[in-house]
PDB file of C-alpha atoms in Angstrom:
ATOM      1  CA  UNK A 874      -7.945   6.463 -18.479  1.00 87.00           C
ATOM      2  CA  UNK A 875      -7.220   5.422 -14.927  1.00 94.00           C
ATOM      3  CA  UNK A 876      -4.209   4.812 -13.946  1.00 95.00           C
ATOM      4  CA  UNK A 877      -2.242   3.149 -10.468  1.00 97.00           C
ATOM      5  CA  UNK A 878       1.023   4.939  -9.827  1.00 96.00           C
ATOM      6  CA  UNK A 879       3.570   3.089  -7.480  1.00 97.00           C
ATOM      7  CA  UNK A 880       6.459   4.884  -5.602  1.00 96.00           C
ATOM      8  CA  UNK A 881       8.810   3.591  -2.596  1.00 97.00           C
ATOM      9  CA  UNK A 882      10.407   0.628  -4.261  1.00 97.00           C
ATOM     10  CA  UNK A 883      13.954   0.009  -3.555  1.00 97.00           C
ATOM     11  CA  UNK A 884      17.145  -1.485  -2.223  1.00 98.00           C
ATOM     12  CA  UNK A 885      17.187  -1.825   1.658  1.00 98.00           C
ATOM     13  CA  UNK A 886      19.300  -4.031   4.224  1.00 98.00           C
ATOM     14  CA  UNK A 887      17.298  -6.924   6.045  1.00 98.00           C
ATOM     15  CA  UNK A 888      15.367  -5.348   9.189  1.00 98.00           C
ATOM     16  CA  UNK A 889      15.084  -1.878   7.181  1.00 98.00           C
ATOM     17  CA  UNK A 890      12.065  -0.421   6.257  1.00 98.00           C
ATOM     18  CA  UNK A 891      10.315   0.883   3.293  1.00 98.00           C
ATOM     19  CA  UNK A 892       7.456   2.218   2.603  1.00 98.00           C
ATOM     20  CA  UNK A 893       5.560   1.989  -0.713  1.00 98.00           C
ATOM     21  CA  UNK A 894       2.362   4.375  -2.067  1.00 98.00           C
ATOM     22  CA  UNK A 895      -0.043   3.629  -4.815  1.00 97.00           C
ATOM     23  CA  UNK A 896      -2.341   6.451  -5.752  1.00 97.00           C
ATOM     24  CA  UNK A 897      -5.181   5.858  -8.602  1.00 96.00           C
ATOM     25  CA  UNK A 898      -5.814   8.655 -10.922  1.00 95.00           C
ATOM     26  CA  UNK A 899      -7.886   9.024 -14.275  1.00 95.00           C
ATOM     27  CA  UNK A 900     -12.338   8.477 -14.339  1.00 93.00           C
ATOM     28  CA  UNK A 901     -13.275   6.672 -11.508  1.00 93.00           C
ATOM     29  CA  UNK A 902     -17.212   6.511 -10.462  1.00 94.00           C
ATOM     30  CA  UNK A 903     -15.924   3.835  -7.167  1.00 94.00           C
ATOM     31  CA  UNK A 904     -12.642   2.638  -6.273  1.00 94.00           C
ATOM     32  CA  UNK A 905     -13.408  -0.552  -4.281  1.00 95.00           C
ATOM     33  CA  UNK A 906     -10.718  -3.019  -2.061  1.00 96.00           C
ATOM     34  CA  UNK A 907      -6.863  -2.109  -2.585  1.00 96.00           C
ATOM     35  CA  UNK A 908      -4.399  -4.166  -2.259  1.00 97.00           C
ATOM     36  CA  UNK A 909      -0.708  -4.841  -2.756  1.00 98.00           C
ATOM     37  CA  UNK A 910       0.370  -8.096  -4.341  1.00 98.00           C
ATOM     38  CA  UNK A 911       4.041  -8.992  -4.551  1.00 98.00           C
ATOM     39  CA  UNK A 912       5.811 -11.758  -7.111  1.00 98.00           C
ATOM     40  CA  UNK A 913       9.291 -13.107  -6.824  1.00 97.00           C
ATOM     41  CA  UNK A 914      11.271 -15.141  -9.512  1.00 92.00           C
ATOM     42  CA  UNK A 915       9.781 -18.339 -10.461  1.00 93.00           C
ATOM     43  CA  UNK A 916       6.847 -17.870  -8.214  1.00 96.00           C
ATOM     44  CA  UNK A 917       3.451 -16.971  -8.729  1.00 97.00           C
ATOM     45  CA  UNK A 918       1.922 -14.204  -8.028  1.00 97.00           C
ATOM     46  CA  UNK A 919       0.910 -13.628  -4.141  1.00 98.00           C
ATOM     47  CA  UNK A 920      -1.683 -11.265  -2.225  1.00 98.00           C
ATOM     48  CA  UNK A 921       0.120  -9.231   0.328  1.00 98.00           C
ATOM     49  CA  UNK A 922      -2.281  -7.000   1.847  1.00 98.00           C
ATOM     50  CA  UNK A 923      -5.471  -5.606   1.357  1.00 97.00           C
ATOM     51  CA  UNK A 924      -8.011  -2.851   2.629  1.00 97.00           C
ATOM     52  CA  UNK A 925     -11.673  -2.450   1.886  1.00 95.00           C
ATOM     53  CA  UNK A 926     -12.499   1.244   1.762  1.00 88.00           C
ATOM     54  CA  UNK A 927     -13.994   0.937   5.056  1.00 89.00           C
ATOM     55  CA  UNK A 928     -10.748  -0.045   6.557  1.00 92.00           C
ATOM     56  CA  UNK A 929     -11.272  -3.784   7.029  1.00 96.00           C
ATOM     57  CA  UNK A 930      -7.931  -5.720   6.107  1.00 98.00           C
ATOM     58  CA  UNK A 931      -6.317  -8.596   5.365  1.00 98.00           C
ATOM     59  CA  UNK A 932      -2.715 -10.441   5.922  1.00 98.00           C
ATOM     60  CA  UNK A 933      -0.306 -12.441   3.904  1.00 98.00           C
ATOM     61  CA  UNK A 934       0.665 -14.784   7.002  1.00 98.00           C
ATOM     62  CA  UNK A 935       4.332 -14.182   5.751  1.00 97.00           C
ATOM     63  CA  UNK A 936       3.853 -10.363   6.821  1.00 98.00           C
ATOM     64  CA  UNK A 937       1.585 -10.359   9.396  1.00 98.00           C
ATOM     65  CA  UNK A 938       3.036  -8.302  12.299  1.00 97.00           C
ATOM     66  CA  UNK A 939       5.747  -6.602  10.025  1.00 98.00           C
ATOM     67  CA  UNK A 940       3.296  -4.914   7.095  1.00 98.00           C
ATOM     68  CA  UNK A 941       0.857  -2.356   7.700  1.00 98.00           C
ATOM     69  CA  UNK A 942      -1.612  -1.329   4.973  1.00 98.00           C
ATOM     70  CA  UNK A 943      -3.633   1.755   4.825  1.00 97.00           C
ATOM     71  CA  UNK A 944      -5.446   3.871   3.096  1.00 96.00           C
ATOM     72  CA  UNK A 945      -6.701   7.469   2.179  1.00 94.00           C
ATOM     73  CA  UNK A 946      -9.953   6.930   0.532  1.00 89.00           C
ATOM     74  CA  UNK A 947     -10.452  10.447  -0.543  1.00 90.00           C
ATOM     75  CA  UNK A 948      -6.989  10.650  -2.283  1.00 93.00           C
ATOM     76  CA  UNK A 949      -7.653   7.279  -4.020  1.00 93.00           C
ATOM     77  CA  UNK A 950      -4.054   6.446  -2.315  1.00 96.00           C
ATOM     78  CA  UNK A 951      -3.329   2.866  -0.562  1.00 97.00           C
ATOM     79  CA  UNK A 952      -0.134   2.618   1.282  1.00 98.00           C
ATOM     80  CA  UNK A 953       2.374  -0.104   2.716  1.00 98.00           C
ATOM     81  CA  UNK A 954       4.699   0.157   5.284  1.00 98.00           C
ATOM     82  CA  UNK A 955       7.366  -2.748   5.060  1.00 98.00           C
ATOM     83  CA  UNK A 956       9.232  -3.109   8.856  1.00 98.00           C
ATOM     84  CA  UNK A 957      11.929  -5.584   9.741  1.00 98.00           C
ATOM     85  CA  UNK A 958      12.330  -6.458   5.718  1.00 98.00           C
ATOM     86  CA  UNK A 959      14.059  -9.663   4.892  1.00 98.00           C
ATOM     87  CA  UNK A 960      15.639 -11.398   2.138  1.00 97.00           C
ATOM     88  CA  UNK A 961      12.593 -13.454   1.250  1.00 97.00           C
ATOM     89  CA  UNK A 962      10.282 -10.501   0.517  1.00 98.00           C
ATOM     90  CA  UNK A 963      12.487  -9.355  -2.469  1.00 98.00           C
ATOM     91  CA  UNK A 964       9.977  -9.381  -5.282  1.00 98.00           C
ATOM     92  CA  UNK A 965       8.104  -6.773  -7.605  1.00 98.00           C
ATOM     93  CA  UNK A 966       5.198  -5.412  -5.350  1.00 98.00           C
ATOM     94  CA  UNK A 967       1.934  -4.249  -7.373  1.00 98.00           C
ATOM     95  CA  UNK A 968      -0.949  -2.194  -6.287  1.00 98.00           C
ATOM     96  CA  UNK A 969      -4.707  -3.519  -7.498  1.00 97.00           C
ATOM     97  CA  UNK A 970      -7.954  -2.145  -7.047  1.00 96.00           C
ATOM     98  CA  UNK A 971     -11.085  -2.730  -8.690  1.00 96.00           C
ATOM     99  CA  UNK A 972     -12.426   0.519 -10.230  1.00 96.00           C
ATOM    100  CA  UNK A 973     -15.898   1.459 -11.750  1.00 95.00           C
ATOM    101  CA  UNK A 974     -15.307   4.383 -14.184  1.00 94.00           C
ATOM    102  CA  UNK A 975     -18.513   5.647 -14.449  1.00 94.00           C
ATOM    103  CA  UNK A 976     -21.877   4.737 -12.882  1.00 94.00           C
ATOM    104  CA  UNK A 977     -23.009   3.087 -16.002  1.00 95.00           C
ATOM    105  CA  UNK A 978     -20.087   0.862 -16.275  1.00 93.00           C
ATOM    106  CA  UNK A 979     -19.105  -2.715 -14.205  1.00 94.00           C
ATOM    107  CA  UNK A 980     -15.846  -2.770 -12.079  1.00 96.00           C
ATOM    108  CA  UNK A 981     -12.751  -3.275 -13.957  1.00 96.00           C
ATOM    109  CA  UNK A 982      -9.204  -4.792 -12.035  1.00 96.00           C
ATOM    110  CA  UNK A 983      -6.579  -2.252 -12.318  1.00 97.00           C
ATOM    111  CA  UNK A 984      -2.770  -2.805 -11.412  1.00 97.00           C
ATOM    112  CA  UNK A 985       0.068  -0.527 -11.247  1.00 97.00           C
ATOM    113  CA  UNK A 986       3.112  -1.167 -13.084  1.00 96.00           C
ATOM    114  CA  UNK A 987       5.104  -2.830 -10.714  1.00 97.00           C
ATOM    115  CA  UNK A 988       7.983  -1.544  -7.861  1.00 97.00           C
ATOM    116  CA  UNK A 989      11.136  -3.416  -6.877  1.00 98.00           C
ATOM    117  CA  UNK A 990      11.844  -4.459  -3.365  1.00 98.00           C
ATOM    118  CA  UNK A 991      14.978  -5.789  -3.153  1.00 98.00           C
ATOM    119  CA  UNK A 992      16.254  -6.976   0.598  1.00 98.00           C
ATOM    120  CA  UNK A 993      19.838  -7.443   1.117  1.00 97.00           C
ATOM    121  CA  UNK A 994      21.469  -9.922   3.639  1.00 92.00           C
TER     122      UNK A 994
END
């Protein structure tokens, strides 16, 4: 069964740094778009970043010029570097990523299990 695997999470002082990895492992035919979603108490759910597997990405406005995504395609892994962290991006940051198991089969969303940011003031 496929799974996504999140490490990196963690406790850091506003303007620190972290950076998270989410590698997908199991059957997988195609491993489309990756992304890293994030969701804070009491709010919903919000896209962070995300790269298509031919490198094109995308920007939370909230992050833009602090987060970088990327992404080694042959490794299945999608990364995020987190620069000049503050308090408002504490949350639980999940990796997605469509994934078609076999050639026979339709793409199926995937999400990892969840890593906690936590930014200290």
């Amino acid at each position: 069964q496929v799974q996504l695997v999140e490490s990196g999470g963690g406790l850091v002082q506003a303007g620190g740094s972290l950076r998270l990895s989410c590698t997908a492992s199991g059957r997988m035919f195609s491993v489309g778009t990756m992304g890293w979603y994030r969701q804070a108490p009491g709010k919903q759910r919000e896209l962070v970043a995300r790269i298509a597997s031919g490198g094109s990405t995308n920007y939370a406005d909230s992050v833009k010029g602090r987060f970088t995504i990327s992404r080694d395609t042959p490794k299945n892994t999608v990364y995020l570097q987190m620069n000049s962290l503050k308090p408002e991006d504490t949350a639980v940051y999940y990796c997605n990523a469509p994934i078609q198991t076999t050639s026979l089969t339709s793409f199926m969303n995937y999400w990892g299990q969840g890593t906690q940011v936590t930014v200290s003031s």
